[in-house]
Amino acid sequence: MTDPLAALLLGILEGLTEFLPISSTGHLLIAQHWLGARSDFFNIVIQAGAILAITLVFRERLVSLATGLGEARNRDYAMKLAVAFLVTALVGLPVRLMGWELPETVTPIAWALVIGGVWMIVAERVAERRSPDGTSVTWTIAVLVGLAQVVAGVFPGTSRSAAAIFIAMLAGLSRRTAAAEFVFLVGIPTMFAASAWTFLELAMDGGLGGEAWADVAIAFAAATITGFLVVKWLLGYIEHHRFTGFAVYRILLGAALLLWLPAGD
């Protein structure tokens, strides 16, 4: 397979999996077995494509929040987004600096997929019974979403969106679309900051040279376009459907990884 085609497929895969609650890390790990490992810079760029995609999806909501801060409702929502981001940053940065993260190898990712899938099924049912149509974001939810993003960073395969959406639902934000919107909006500054930090680390270590820029551009464009389409579809889908299908898929994928790929690979 040519490098441009491999880059295209990796970009599409990133766009498909970054925001679905199925773990982009697990999917990219599988892809690297056949398409070859890529540099950290390449991975940052395709993630930036996903960030751009979700920013475009929520552009009207972001403009509405930014221009409507004079209204108490918008100001309250924006402050809770800021709190969730700050919790992620203030807890997540020390965790990253201390190196608290499981290796991105098959076994921990596979178990995270399986356990996360079971957790999704249980959490959604419990949330629906507790609060059938909760749409209010509380300060507790904001803090828990921030912490959930840190947990997802420590345990590859957890899925940032899955961890944050389902903790928000359990805490009272039980309407799926409301939980997803809050988590996705928090994800914009979170992912921008994480990508910028990794980029800075690479620049300081001299790790930005020797890139195939055409491949990088192809993957970035693919991640942006695919991510945009996936998020738009997901928001419509969860209006009327549970997350159960994604949970079952996670469990099956995790089991397949444990059975067929070499342990520790």
Coordinates of N, CA and C in Angstrom, one line a residue, residues 21-22 113-114 116-126 128 162 165-166 169 176 233-234 237-238 240-253:
P21 N -18.1 6.7 20.9 CA -17.6 6.2 22.2 C -17.0 4.8 22.0
I22 N -16.1 4.6 21.1 CA -15.5 3.3 20.8 C -14.0 3.3 20.9
L113 N -11.7 -1.6 26.5 CA -12.8 -1.7 25.5 C -14.0 -2.5 26.1
V114 N -13.6 -3.7 26.6 CA -14.7 -4.6 27.1 C -15.3 -4.0 28.3
G116 N -15.4 -0.9 29.4 CA -16.1 0.3 29.0 C -17.4 0.0 28.3
G117 N -17.5 -1.1 27.5 CA -18.7 -1.4 26.9 C -19.8 -1.9 27.9
V118 N -19.4 -2.7 28.8 CA -20.3 -3.1 29.9 C -20.8 -1.9 30.7
W119 N -19.8 -1.0 31.0 CA -20.1 0.2 31.8 C -21.1 1.1 31.0
M120 N -21.0 1.2 29.7 CA -21.9 2.0 29.0 C -23.4 1.5 29.0
I121 N -23.5 0.2 28.9 CA -24.9 -0.4 29.0 C -25.5 -0.2 30.3
V122 N -24.7 -0.5 31.4 CA -25.3 -0.3 32.7 C -25.5 1.1 33.1
A123 N -24.6 2.0 32.7 CA -24.7 3.4 33.1 C -25.9 4.1 32.4
E124 N -26.2 3.7 31.1 CA -27.3 4.3 30.4 C -28.6 3.9 31.0
R125 N -28.7 2.6 31.4 CA -30.0 2.2 32.0 C -30.2 2.8 33.3
V126 N -29.2 2.9 34.1 CA -29.3 3.5 35.5 C -29.7 5.0 35.3
E128 N -31.3 6.5 32.9 CA -32.6 6.7 32.5 C -33.6 6.4 33.6
A162 N -16.7 8.5 25.7 CA -17.5 7.6 26.4 C -17.4 7.8 27.9
I165 N -19.3 11.3 28.7 CA -20.7 11.3 28.4 C -21.5 10.5 29.5
F166 N -20.9 9.3 29.8 CA -21.7 8.4 30.7 C -21.6 8.9 32.1
M169 N -24.2 11.5 32.3 CA -25.6 10.9 32.4 C -25.9 10.4 33.7
R176 N -29.4 12.1 26.2 CA -28.1 11.8 25.5 C -27.6 13.0 24.7
W233 N -23.9 13.0 12.2 CA -24.7 11.8 12.2 C -25.0 11.3 13.6
L234 N -24.0 11.3 14.5 CA -24.2 10.8 15.8 C -25.2 11.7 16.6
Y237 N -28.5 10.5 15.5 CA -28.8 9.1 15.8 C -29.2 9.0 17.3
I238 N -28.5 9.7 18.2 CA -28.8 9.5 19.6 C -30.0 10.2 20.1
H240 N -32.9 9.4 19.1 CA -33.9 8.3 19.2 C -33.3 6.9 19.5
H241 N -32.0 6.8 19.7 CA -31.4 5.5 19.9 C -30.5 5.6 21.1
R242 N -30.4 4.4 21.8 CA -29.4 4.3 22.9 C -28.0 4.1 22.3
F243 N -27.0 4.1 23.2 CA -25.7 3.8 22.9 C -25.3 2.3 22.8
T244 N -26.3 1.5 23.0 CA -26.1 0.1 23.2 C -25.3 -0.6 22.0
G245 N -25.6 -0.2 20.8 CA -24.9 -0.7 19.7 C -23.4 -0.5 19.7
F246 N -23.0 0.8 20.2 CA -21.6 1.1 20.3 C -21.0 0.2 21.5
A247 N -21.7 0.0 22.5 CA -21.2 -0.8 23.6 C -20.9 -2.2 23.2
V248 N -21.9 -2.8 22.5 CA -21.7 -4.2 22.0 C -20.5 -4.3 21.1
Y249 N -20.4 -3.3 20.2 CA -19.2 -3.2 19.3 C -17.9 -3.2 20.1
R250 N -17.8 -2.4 21.1 CA -16.6 -2.3 22.0 C -16.3 -3.6 22.6
I251 N -17.3 -4.3 23.1 CA -17.1 -5.6 23.7 C -16.5 -6.6 22.7
L252 N -17.1 -6.7 21.5 CA -16.7 -7.6 20.5 C -15.3 -7.3 20.0
L253 N -15.0 -6.0 19.8 CA -13.6 -5.6 19.4 C -12.6 -5.9 20.5

